[in-house]
Amino acid sequence: MEHVSLGNNVLLVWSTAASPHDLASLANSLKKAIGDQGTISMENAERLLISGHQPSCFDVVLFGFVHPLTAVDSDEVLAELARILKPNGKMCVRQPISTSERETETAKKLTSLLKLSGFVSILEPKFIELTEADLSPMHAVLKTPQTLSCVEISAQKPNYEVGAFSALSFALTQPTIAPKTAKVWSLSAADVLDEDVDIINEDDLLEDEDLLKPDADALKLPECGPGSTKKKACKNCSCGFAEELQTGSVEKQAKTNTATSACGSCYLGDAFRCASCPYLGMPAFKPGEKNFVERSAVKS
């Protein structure tokens, strides 16, 4: 067998419809190739996910090497095979395909599935012609009258375990600090308690004005201005509060005198206005726009 070598631990995955004679014949051929130091384990493809194999216990996995071939149609199966393979372990998959399908497209799908399952070093697919003796049981199992062929793809598990981690290269080197620089920036408790160190008294930073108690009159609110409690300006106002109140009163009066529409269609023109409309005789205008045309001027 070209896929195994002396001393390998091999897992042979077979389908339920596999012939016991073909299974025993392949196992004997593998036994001669791996010698007495190697081991062969056989597992049903349908029971692979519940088999409970230990992680990283096989050097080679052969999937679909016993006729009739079984297809790898689940990424969970490939993930389980990657788990039980040793780092740098090898897996070979044989899968049946129909000639009505594009062989290259089927091979690409299987290659993509292997990559997504974590396998590397995926070799180019090889197409294997099947004999009539091989095709008869496969037609019975797959229940298809189409002509079948076989594709073989080999892949390898990476040289690390699933979930392994490693420190990055820049994290292994610590930055070096010059002794003089480290001495300048180091400050210990002994340096703070040293009698030679002059510490500034916080009270010396205060001026005499900072210690005076504020006058009560200075804390009172002003009698005039926006901050005062009065709503009217004083008689001889010089802070501008009187002008501010007068401006607000004018704006409020202008809003009060603004004509309102009862029907909501005054802006469309006289054809849509009622007899008592305040905009009667004025030109049409946009909604929300103020009409500054005097009514007397329009009538004249």
Tab-separated table of C-alpha atoms in Angstrom:
chain	number	residue	atom	x	y	z
A	1	MET	CA	0.000	0.000	0.000
A	2	GLU	CA	1.432	3.343	-1.052
A	3	HIS	CA	-0.491	5.315	1.589
A	4	VAL	CA	1.002	3.602	4.669
A	5	SER	CA	4.487	2.830	5.897
A	6	LEU	CA	6.154	0.633	8.478
A	7	GLY	CA	4.968	1.188	12.065
A	8	ASN	CA	1.909	3.342	11.245
A	9	ASN	CA	-1.280	3.237	13.271
A	10	VAL	CA	-3.989	3.036	10.600
A	11	LEU	CA	-7.739	3.637	10.829
A	12	LEU	CA	-9.816	1.995	8.095
A	13	VAL	CA	-13.296	3.499	7.744
A	14	TRP	CA	-15.804	1.287	5.919
A	15	SER	CA	-19.495	1.452	5.033
A	16	THR	CA	-22.252	-0.799	6.329
A	17	ALA	CA	-22.701	-2.535	2.953
A	18	ALA	CA	-19.009	-3.440	2.678
A	19	SER	CA	-18.186	-7.060	1.985
A	20	PRO	CA	-16.483	-8.815	4.931
A	21	HIS	CA	-14.235	-10.632	2.476
A	22	ASP	CA	-13.041	-7.374	0.861
A	23	LEU	CA	-12.585	-5.799	4.293
A	24	ALA	CA	-10.442	-8.696	5.537
A	25	SER	CA	-8.421	-8.737	2.322
A	26	LEU	CA	-7.597	-5.019	2.590
A	27	ALA	CA	-6.743	-5.382	6.279
A	28	ASN	CA	-4.266	-8.177	5.489
A	29	SER	CA	-2.616	-6.044	2.814
A	30	LEU	CA	-2.285	-3.150	5.271
A	31	LYS	CA	-0.879	-5.461	7.943
A	32	LYS	CA	1.910	-6.557	5.637
A	33	ALA	CA	2.769	-2.915	4.861
A	34	ILE	CA	2.896	-1.638	8.456
A	35	GLY	CA	4.523	-4.684	10.020
A	36	ASP	CA	4.208	-5.903	13.583
A	37	GLN	CA	4.972	-2.482	15.068
A	38	GLY	CA	1.902	-0.900	13.478
A	39	THR	CA	-1.788	-1.352	14.312
A	40	ILE	CA	-4.982	-1.430	12.254
A	41	SER	CA	-8.346	-0.238	13.563
A	42	MET	CA	-11.583	-0.551	11.598
A	43	GLU	CA	-14.597	1.689	12.142
A	44	ASN	CA	-18.030	1.953	10.566
A	45	ALA	CA	-18.537	5.337	8.904
A	46	GLU	CA	-21.998	5.682	10.453
A	47	ARG	CA	-20.632	5.175	13.977
A	48	LEU	CA	-17.510	7.304	13.630
A	49	LEU	CA	-18.906	10.308	15.533
A	50	ILE	CA	-19.857	8.128	18.544
A	51	SER	CA	-16.821	5.842	18.472
A	52	GLY	CA	-14.971	7.750	21.206
A	53	HIS	CA	-11.440	7.434	19.790
A	54	GLN	CA	-8.676	9.205	21.676
A	55	PRO	CA	-7.341	12.401	20.085
A	56	SER	CA	-4.164	12.151	17.999
A	57	CYS	CA	-3.971	8.374	17.977
A	58	PHE	CA	-3.687	7.515	14.243
A	59	ASP	CA	-0.981	8.185	11.676
A	60	VAL	CA	-3.106	7.368	8.610
A	61	VAL	CA	-6.854	7.334	7.957
A	62	LEU	CA	-8.244	5.524	4.890
A	63	PHE	CA	-11.839	6.523	4.118
A	64	GLY	CA	-13.852	4.729	1.415
A	65	PHE	CA	-11.218	2.167	0.367
A	66	VAL	CA	-13.611	-0.790	0.725
A	67	HIS	CA	-16.329	-1.207	-1.914
A	68	PRO	CA	-19.025	-0.065	-2.099
A	69	LEU	CA	-17.614	3.419	-1.592
A	70	THR	CA	-19.274	5.842	0.789
A	71	ALA	CA	-19.374	9.613	0.281
A	72	VAL	CA	-18.053	12.179	2.738
A	73	ASP	CA	-21.008	14.542	2.932
A	74	SER	CA	-20.534	16.027	6.407
A	75	ASP	CA	-17.974	18.465	7.765
A	76	GLU	CA	-18.524	16.917	11.206
A	77	VAL	CA	-17.026	13.640	9.956
A	78	LEU	CA	-13.950	15.424	8.609
A	79	ALA	CA	-13.596	17.395	11.844
A	80	GLU	CA	-13.660	14.112	13.811
A	81	LEU	CA	-11.025	12.614	11.520
A	82	ALA	CA	-8.834	15.685	12.051
A	83	ARG	CA	-9.234	15.280	15.815
A	84	ILE	CA	-8.121	11.648	15.962
A	85	LEU	CA	-5.224	12.112	13.527
A	86	LYS	CA	-1.770	12.863	14.860
A	87	PRO	CA	-0.054	16.114	13.837
A	88	ASN	CA	1.268	15.672	10.278
A	89	GLY	CA	-1.045	12.671	9.996
A	90	LYS	CA	-2.280	11.667	6.533
A	91	MET	CA	-5.833	11.060	5.343
A	92	CYS	CA	-6.898	9.552	2.014
A	93	VAL	CA	-10.506	9.791	0.848
A	94	ARG	CA	-12.168	7.925	-1.998
A	95	GLN	CA	-15.609	9.093	-3.015
A	96	PRO	CA	-17.980	7.920	-5.770
A	97	ILE	CA	-19.192	10.417	-8.368
A	98	SER	CA	-21.540	10.057	-11.301
A	99	THR	CA	-20.378	10.772	-14.829
A	100	SER	CA	-23.405	13.051	-15.316
A	101	GLU	CA	-21.784	15.411	-12.802
A	102	ARG	CA	-18.749	17.422	-13.668
A	103	GLU	CA	-15.881	15.479	-12.133
A	104	THR	CA	-13.771	18.587	-11.672
A	105	GLU	CA	-16.578	20.413	-9.855
A	106	THR	CA	-17.111	17.485	-7.450
A	107	ALA	CA	-13.387	17.322	-6.751
A	108	LYS	CA	-13.308	21.053	-6.042
A	109	LYS	CA	-16.166	20.717	-3.549
A	110	LEU	CA	-14.387	17.915	-1.700
A	111	THR	CA	-11.121	19.912	-1.678
A	112	SER	CA	-12.904	22.954	-0.296
A	113	LEU	CA	-14.540	20.806	2.406
A	114	LEU	CA	-11.131	19.474	3.451
A	115	LYS	CA	-9.689	22.990	3.692
A	116	LEU	CA	-12.585	24.210	5.824
A	117	SER	CA	-12.058	21.236	8.152
A	118	GLY	CA	-8.467	22.284	8.821
A	119	PHE	CA	-6.483	19.986	6.495
A	120	VAL	CA	-3.421	21.210	4.603
A	121	SER	CA	-1.143	19.919	1.820
A	122	ILE	CA	-4.141	18.757	-0.217
A	123	LEU	CA	-2.943	16.920	-3.330
A	124	GLU	CA	-4.493	17.067	-6.780
A	125	PRO	CA	-7.493	14.730	-7.143
A	126	LYS	CA	-6.950	11.417	-8.917
A	127	PHE	CA	-9.772	9.793	-10.885
A	128	ILE	CA	-9.939	6.001	-10.629
A	129	GLU	CA	-11.791	3.778	-13.079
A	130	LEU	CA	-13.995	1.136	-11.481
A	131	THR	CA	-14.560	-2.421	-12.682
A	132	GLU	CA	-17.930	-4.036	-13.232
A	133	ALA	CA	-17.452	-6.031	-10.036
A	134	ASP	CA	-17.026	-2.781	-8.121
A	135	LEU	CA	-19.943	-1.010	-9.811
A	136	SER	CA	-22.610	-3.661	-9.134
A	137	PRO	CA	-22.751	-3.272	-5.327
A	138	MET	CA	-22.389	0.491	-5.632
A	139	HIS	CA	-25.446	0.726	-7.913
A	140	ALA	CA	-27.408	-1.343	-5.409
A	141	VAL	CA	-26.394	0.787	-2.429
A	142	LEU	CA	-26.628	4.205	-4.081
A	143	LYS	CA	-29.786	3.195	-6.044
A	144	THR	CA	-28.768	5.028	-9.186
A	145	PRO	CA	-28.591	3.751	-12.779
A	146	GLN	CA	-25.976	6.328	-13.732
A	147	THR	CA	-22.420	5.410	-14.610
A	148	LEU	CA	-20.138	5.888	-11.614
A	149	SER	CA	-16.462	6.606	-11.177
A	150	CYS	CA	-14.187	7.304	-8.211
A	151	VAL	CA	-12.098	10.284	-7.119
A	152	GLU	CA	-9.243	10.061	-4.592
A	153	ILE	CA	-7.871	13.015	-2.617
A	154	SER	CA	-5.063	12.961	-0.030
A	155	ALA	CA	-4.604	15.613	2.662
A	156	GLN	CA	-2.548	16.156	5.805
A	157	LYS	CA	-3.250	17.408	9.299
A	158	PRO	CA	-1.143	20.439	10.347
A	159	ASN	CA	1.873	19.864	12.586
A	160	TYR	CA	0.002	21.188	15.632
A	161	GLU	CA	-2.990	20.095	17.660
A	162	VAL	CA	-6.456	21.579	17.392
A	163	GLY	CA	-6.642	24.529	19.818
A	164	ALA	CA	-2.862	24.839	20.208
A	165	PHE	CA	-1.401	28.285	20.797
A	166	SER	CA	2.034	29.873	20.743
A	167	ALA	CA	3.485	33.180	21.865
A	168	LEU	CA	4.300	35.686	19.143
A	169	SER	CA	7.932	36.464	18.418
A	170	PHE	CA	7.813	40.068	19.597
A	171	ALA	CA	6.277	38.988	22.938
A	172	LEU	CA	9.340	36.901	23.820
A	173	THR	CA	11.776	39.826	23.883
A	174	GLN	CA	11.630	42.378	26.666
A	175	PRO	CA	12.717	45.963	25.939
A	176	THR	CA	16.042	46.915	27.511
A	177	ILE	CA	16.334	50.171	29.471
A	178	ALA	CA	19.631	51.898	30.085
A	179	PRO	CA	20.650	51.917	33.805
A	180	LYS	CA	20.879	55.710	33.899
A	181	THR	CA	17.401	56.080	32.423
A	182	ALA	CA	15.925	53.603	34.861
A	183	LYS	CA	17.550	55.424	37.766
A	184	VAL	CA	16.111	58.791	36.682
A	185	TRP	CA	12.526	57.525	36.516
A	186	SER	CA	12.601	55.332	39.641
A	187	LEU	CA	11.162	56.764	42.874
A	188	SER	CA	10.883	54.716	46.032
A	189	ALA	CA	9.393	55.415	49.460
A	190	ALA	CA	12.869	55.973	50.862
A	191	ASP	CA	13.451	58.764	48.356
A	192	VAL	CA	10.263	60.549	49.465
A	193	LEU	CA	11.150	60.329	53.183
A	194	ASP	CA	14.657	61.590	52.650
A	195	GLU	CA	15.388	64.785	54.590
A	196	ASP	CA	17.254	66.236	51.619
A	197	VAL	CA	14.107	66.294	49.470
A	198	ASP	CA	12.292	69.658	49.671
A	199	ILE	CA	8.517	69.285	49.633
A	200	ILE	CA	6.399	72.400	49.033
A	201	ASN	CA	3.822	73.225	51.679
A	202	GLU	CA	0.364	73.516	50.111
A	203	ASP	CA	-0.631	76.389	52.412
A	204	ASP	CA	2.233	78.493	51.088
A	205	LEU	CA	0.558	78.513	47.668
A	206	LEU	CA	-2.451	80.493	49.033
A	207	GLU	CA	-2.500	84.293	48.946
A	208	ASP	CA	-3.945	86.545	51.678
A	209	GLU	CA	-6.982	87.314	49.502
A	210	ASP	CA	-7.767	83.592	49.268
A	211	LEU	CA	-8.146	83.375	53.038
A	212	LEU	CA	-10.667	86.259	53.318
A	213	LYS	CA	-14.300	85.390	53.969
A	214	PRO	CA	-16.573	86.639	51.129
A	215	ASP	CA	-18.886	89.592	51.876
A	216	ALA	CA	-22.578	88.800	52.246
A	217	ASP	CA	-23.552	91.648	49.896
A	218	ALA	CA	-21.389	90.204	47.165
A	219	LEU	CA	-23.305	86.915	47.354
A	220	LYS	CA	-26.709	88.567	46.811
A	221	LEU	CA	-28.400	88.458	43.437
A	222	PRO	CA	-28.309	91.687	41.445
A	223	GLU	CA	-31.371	93.924	41.588
A	224	CYS	CA	-31.423	94.412	37.829
A	225	GLY	CA	-30.524	92.159	34.955
A	226	PRO	CA	-31.339	88.619	33.723
A	227	GLY	CA	-30.000	87.085	36.942
A	228	SER	CA	-32.214	89.200	39.237
A	229	THR	CA	-35.440	88.056	40.860
A	230	LYS	CA	-37.351	91.083	39.536
A	231	LYS	CA	-39.344	90.923	36.315
A	232	LYS	CA	-38.886	94.632	35.585
A	233	ALA	CA	-35.763	96.702	35.005
A	234	CYS	CA	-34.800	99.402	37.477
A	235	LYS	CA	-35.589	103.065	36.792
A	236	ASN	CA	-32.132	104.088	35.647
A	237	CYS	CA	-31.200	100.729	34.003
A	238	SER	CA	-27.764	100.787	32.421
A	239	CYS	CA	-27.096	97.061	32.016
A	240	GLY	CA	-29.298	96.609	28.935
A	241	PHE	CA	-32.027	94.648	30.754
A	242	ALA	CA	-34.664	97.286	29.899
A	243	GLU	CA	-33.862	97.049	26.157
A	244	GLU	CA	-34.020	93.253	26.337
A	245	LEU	CA	-37.441	93.326	27.959
A	246	GLN	CA	-38.694	95.848	25.388
A	247	THR	CA	-37.469	93.732	22.457
A	248	GLY	CA	-39.158	90.626	23.866
A	249	SER	CA	-42.399	92.541	24.350
A	250	VAL	CA	-42.378	93.718	20.726
A	251	GLU	CA	-41.789	90.222	19.409
A	252	LYS	CA	-44.545	88.822	21.617
A	253	GLN	CA	-46.947	91.518	20.389
A	254	ALA	CA	-46.065	90.749	16.786
A	255	LYS	CA	-46.814	87.070	17.332
A	256	THR	CA	-50.125	87.974	18.961
A	257	ASN	CA	-51.152	90.228	16.058
A	258	THR	CA	-50.292	87.605	13.447
A	259	ALA	CA	-53.419	86.576	11.619
A	260	THR	CA	-54.364	82.941	11.883
A	261	SER	CA	-56.179	80.840	9.342
A	262	ALA	CA	-59.368	78.988	10.216
A	263	CYS	CA	-59.564	76.894	7.047
A	264	GLY	CA	-55.879	76.314	6.421
A	265	SER	CA	-56.033	77.206	2.718
A	266	CYS	CA	-55.397	80.970	2.836
A	267	TYR	CA	-52.004	80.620	1.158
A	268	LEU	CA	-53.618	79.270	-2.043
A	269	GLY	CA	-55.207	82.587	-3.063
A	270	ASP	CA	-58.581	84.390	-3.048
A	271	ALA	CA	-60.320	81.527	-4.851
A	272	PHE	CA	-59.823	79.347	-1.786
A	273	ARG	CA	-60.332	81.990	0.920
A	274	CYS	CA	-63.488	82.618	2.884
A	275	ALA	CA	-65.269	86.006	3.125
A	276	SER	CA	-63.742	86.864	6.522
A	277	CYS	CA	-60.197	85.771	5.592
A	278	PRO	CA	-57.546	88.242	6.883
A	279	TYR	CA	-55.500	87.616	3.691
A	280	LEU	CA	-58.337	88.491	1.325
A	281	GLY	CA	-57.009	90.482	-1.625
A	282	MET	CA	-53.398	89.469	-1.035
A	283	PRO	CA	-51.403	87.290	-3.465
A	284	ALA	CA	-50.824	83.603	-2.821
A	285	PHE	CA	-47.792	82.624	-0.748
A	286	LYS	CA	-46.016	79.516	0.482
A	287	PRO	CA	-47.300	77.715	3.626
A	288	GLY	CA	-45.617	79.111	6.723
A	289	GLU	CA	-44.263	82.147	4.871
A	290	LYS	CA	-45.186	85.573	6.267
A	291	ASN	CA	-46.981	87.856	3.869
A	292	PHE	CA	-45.589	91.374	4.243
A	293	VAL	CA	-47.788	92.988	1.563
A	294	GLU	CA	-50.068	95.571	3.093
A	295	ARG	CA	-53.714	94.998	2.467
A	296	SER	CA	-54.342	98.645	1.668
A	297	ALA	CA	-51.587	98.636	-0.922
A	298	VAL	CA	-53.100	95.605	-2.673
A	299	LYS	CA	-56.544	97.178	-2.789
A	300	SER	CA	-55.198	100.401	-4.211
